[in-house]
XYZ file of C-alpha atoms in Angstrom:
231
model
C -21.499 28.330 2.347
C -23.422 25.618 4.597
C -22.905 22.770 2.085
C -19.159 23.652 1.804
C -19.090 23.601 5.298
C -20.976 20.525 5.639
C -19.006 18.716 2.508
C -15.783 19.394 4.510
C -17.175 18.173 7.856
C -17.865 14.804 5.853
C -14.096 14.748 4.005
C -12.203 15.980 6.332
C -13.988 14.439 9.478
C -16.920 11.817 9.331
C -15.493 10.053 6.663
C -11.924 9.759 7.794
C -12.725 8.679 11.278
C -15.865 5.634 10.861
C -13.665 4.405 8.025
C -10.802 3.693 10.420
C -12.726 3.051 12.752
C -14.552 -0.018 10.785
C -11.317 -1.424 9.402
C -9.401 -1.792 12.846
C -12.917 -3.165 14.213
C -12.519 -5.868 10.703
C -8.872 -6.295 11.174
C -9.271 -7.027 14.899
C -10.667 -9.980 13.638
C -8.106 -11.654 11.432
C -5.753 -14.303 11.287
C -2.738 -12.656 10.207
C 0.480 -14.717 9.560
C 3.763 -12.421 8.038
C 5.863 -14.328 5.193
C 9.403 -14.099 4.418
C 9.897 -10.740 6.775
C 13.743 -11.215 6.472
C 13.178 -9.227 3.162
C 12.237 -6.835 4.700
C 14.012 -6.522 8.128
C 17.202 -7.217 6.548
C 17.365 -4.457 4.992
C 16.165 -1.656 7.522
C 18.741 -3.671 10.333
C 21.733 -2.550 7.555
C 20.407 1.035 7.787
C 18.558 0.564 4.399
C 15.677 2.482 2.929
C 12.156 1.347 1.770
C 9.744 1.970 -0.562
C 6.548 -0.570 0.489
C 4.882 -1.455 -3.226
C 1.589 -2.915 -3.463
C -1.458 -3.280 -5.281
C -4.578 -1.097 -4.812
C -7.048 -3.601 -4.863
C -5.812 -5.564 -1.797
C -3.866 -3.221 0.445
C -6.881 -2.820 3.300
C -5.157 -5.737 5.902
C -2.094 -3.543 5.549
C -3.636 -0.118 6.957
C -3.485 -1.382 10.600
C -0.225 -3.747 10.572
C 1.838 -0.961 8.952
C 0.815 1.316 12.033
C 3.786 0.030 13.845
C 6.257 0.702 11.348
C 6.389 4.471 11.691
C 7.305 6.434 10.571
C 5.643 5.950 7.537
C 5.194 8.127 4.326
C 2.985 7.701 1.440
C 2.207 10.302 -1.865
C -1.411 10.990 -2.141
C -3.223 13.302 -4.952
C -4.698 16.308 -4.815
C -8.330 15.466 -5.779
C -10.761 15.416 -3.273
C -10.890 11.580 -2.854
C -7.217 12.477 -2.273
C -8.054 15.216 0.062
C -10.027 12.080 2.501
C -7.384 9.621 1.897
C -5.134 12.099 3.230
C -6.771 12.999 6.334
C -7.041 9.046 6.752
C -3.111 8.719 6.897
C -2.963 12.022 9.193
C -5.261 10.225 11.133
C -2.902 6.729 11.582
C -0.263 9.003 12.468
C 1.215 8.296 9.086
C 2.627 11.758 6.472
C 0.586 12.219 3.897
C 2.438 13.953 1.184
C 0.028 15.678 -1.179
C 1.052 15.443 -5.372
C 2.029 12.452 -7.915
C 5.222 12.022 -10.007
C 3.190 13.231 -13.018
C 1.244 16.097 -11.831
C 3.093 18.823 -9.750
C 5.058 16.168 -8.490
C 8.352 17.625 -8.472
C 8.136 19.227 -5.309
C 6.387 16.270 -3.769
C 9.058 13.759 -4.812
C 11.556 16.076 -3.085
C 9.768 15.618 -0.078
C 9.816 12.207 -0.225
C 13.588 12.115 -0.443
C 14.335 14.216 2.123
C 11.575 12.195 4.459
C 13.179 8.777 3.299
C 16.694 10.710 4.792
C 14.753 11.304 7.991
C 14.491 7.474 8.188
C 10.507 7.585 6.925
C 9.452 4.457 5.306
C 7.568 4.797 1.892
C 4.427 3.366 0.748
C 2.928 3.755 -2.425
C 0.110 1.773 -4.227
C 1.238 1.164 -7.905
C -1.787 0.804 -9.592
C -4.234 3.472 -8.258
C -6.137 5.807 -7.211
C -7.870 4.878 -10.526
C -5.866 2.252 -12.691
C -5.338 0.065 -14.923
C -5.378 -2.358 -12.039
C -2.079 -4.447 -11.865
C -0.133 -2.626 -13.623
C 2.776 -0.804 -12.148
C 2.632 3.059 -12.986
C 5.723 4.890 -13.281
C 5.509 6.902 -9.550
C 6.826 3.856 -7.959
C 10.120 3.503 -9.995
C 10.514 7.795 -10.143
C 10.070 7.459 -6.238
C 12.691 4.915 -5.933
C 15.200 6.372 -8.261
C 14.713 9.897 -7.267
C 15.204 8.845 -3.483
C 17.058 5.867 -3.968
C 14.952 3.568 -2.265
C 14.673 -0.045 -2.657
C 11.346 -1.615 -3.611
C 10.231 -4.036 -1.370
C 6.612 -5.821 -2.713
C 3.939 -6.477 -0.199
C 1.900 -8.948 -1.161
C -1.596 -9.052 1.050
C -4.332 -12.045 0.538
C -7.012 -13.318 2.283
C -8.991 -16.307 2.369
C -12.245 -15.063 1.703
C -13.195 -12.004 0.409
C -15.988 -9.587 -0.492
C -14.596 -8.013 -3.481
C -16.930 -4.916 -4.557
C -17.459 -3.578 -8.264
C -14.888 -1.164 -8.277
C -12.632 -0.519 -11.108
C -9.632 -2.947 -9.334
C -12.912 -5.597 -7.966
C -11.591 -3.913 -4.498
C -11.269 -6.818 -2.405
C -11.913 -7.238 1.716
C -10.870 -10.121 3.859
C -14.447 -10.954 5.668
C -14.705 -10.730 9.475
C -12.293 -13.969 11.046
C -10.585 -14.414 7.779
C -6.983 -15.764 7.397
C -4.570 -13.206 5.753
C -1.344 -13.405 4.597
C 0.693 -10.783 4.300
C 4.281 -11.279 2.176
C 7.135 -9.306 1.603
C 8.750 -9.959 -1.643
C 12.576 -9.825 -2.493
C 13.599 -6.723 -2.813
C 14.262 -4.964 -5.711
C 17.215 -2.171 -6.169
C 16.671 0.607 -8.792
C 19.743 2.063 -10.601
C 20.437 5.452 -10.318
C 21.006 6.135 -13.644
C 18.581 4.664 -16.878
C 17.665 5.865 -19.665
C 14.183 5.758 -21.181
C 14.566 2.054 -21.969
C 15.960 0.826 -19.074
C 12.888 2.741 -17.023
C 10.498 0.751 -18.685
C 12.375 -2.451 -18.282
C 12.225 -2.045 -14.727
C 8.461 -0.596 -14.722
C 7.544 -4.009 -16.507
C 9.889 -6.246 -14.493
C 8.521 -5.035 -11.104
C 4.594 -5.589 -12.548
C 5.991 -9.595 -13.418
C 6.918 -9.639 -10.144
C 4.200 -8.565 -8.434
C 2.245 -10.433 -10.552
C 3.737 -13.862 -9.957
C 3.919 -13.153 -6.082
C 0.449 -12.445 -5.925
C -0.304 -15.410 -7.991
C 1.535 -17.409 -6.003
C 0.474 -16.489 -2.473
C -2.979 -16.766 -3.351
C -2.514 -20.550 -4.379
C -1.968 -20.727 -1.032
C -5.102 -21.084 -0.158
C -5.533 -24.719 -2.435
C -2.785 -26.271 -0.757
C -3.087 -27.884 2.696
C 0.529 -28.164 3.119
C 1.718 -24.946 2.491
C -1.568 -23.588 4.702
C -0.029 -25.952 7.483
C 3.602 -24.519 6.863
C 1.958 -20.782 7.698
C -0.812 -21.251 10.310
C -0.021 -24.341 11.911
């Protein structure tokens, strides 16, 4: 009964709060420049609805900037990692919405429609909690068929990293790093697609990310374009 007790005092309490409270002590410390935000903001001005997509491996620089786009929702297992992560999100003042589009996820979608009604802004990391990293699983398309959301990439990178021997080489921007974070063009789902057309757009939106992340990364190479961005 103690070490129950104890194990949830560490989930559900010390772990939650010196996590966050190390990463917005880290992210106090960056350089952060946003790219192409009209792809996003264009959308939520028309009265649009999001679904944020990113990769696991680099969304850390986003856990503080995305605090002032509450309300924010984002679909979270049911492990015990999960059971953390959620208390985490609580903890931002974000929803955590316990399930996954595979397991039990039926209800938990549902929620996620009715909370994108509510005007709730969806996040969801296409690749984890455990991989293959970089490749987009199917909750992200279910999510944004199901609540007819429109995929808009986030593309985070910084300029130098620790990257730790995790199954995705997890990746944090050191102390005074530059970061760039990029929203991609969005991407509309169609209601209605059969079997084929799912994975066609599964595949399509892992390209994309793909090429975006490519892409912003190469950033870092080229004076000029580091020039355009920081000044």
């Amino acid at each position: 009964m103690v070490k129950k007790k104890f194990r949830r005092f560490l989930y559900h309490y010390l772990f939650p709060y010196a996590g966050l409270f190390l990463v917005r002590l880290l992210s106090a410390t960056y350089r952060i420049r946003v790219v192409d935000p009209d792809n996003e903001q264009n959308i939520l001005k028309a009265g649009g609805r999001v679904v944020y997509a990113s990769w696991h491996q680099r969304f850390l620089p986003g856990i503080t900037f995305f605090s002032n786009r509450k309300p924010i929702a984002i679909m979270i297992s049911q492990s015990r990692d999960g059971e953390m992560a959620a208390r985490a999100v609580n903890i931002l003042g974000w929803r955590a919405v316990r399930g996954s589009s595979s397991h039990g996820g039926g209800q938990a979608l549902e929620t996620m429609k009715i909370l994108a009604r509510q005007g709730y802004k969806i996040g969801h990391i296409v690749d984890g909690p455990q991989g293959p990293f970089g490749v987009v699983k199917p909750g992200l398309i279910r999510i944004a068929q199901y609540a007819q959301l429109t995929i808009v990439p986030v593309i985070m990178s910084g300029q130098n990293l620790w990257a730790f021997n995790s199954w995705d080489r997890f990746m944090v921007p050191k102390p005074f790093s530059r970061v760039i974070i990029r929203f991609g063009s969005p991407i509309h789902v169609p209601r209605d697609m059969g079997k084929e057309g799912f994975g066609q757009m599964q595949a399509h939106v892992t390209q994309t990310l793909k090429q975006l992340y490519a892409d912003t990364d190469a950033v870092w190479q080229d004076e000029v374009r580091l020039r355009e961005i920081f000044g």
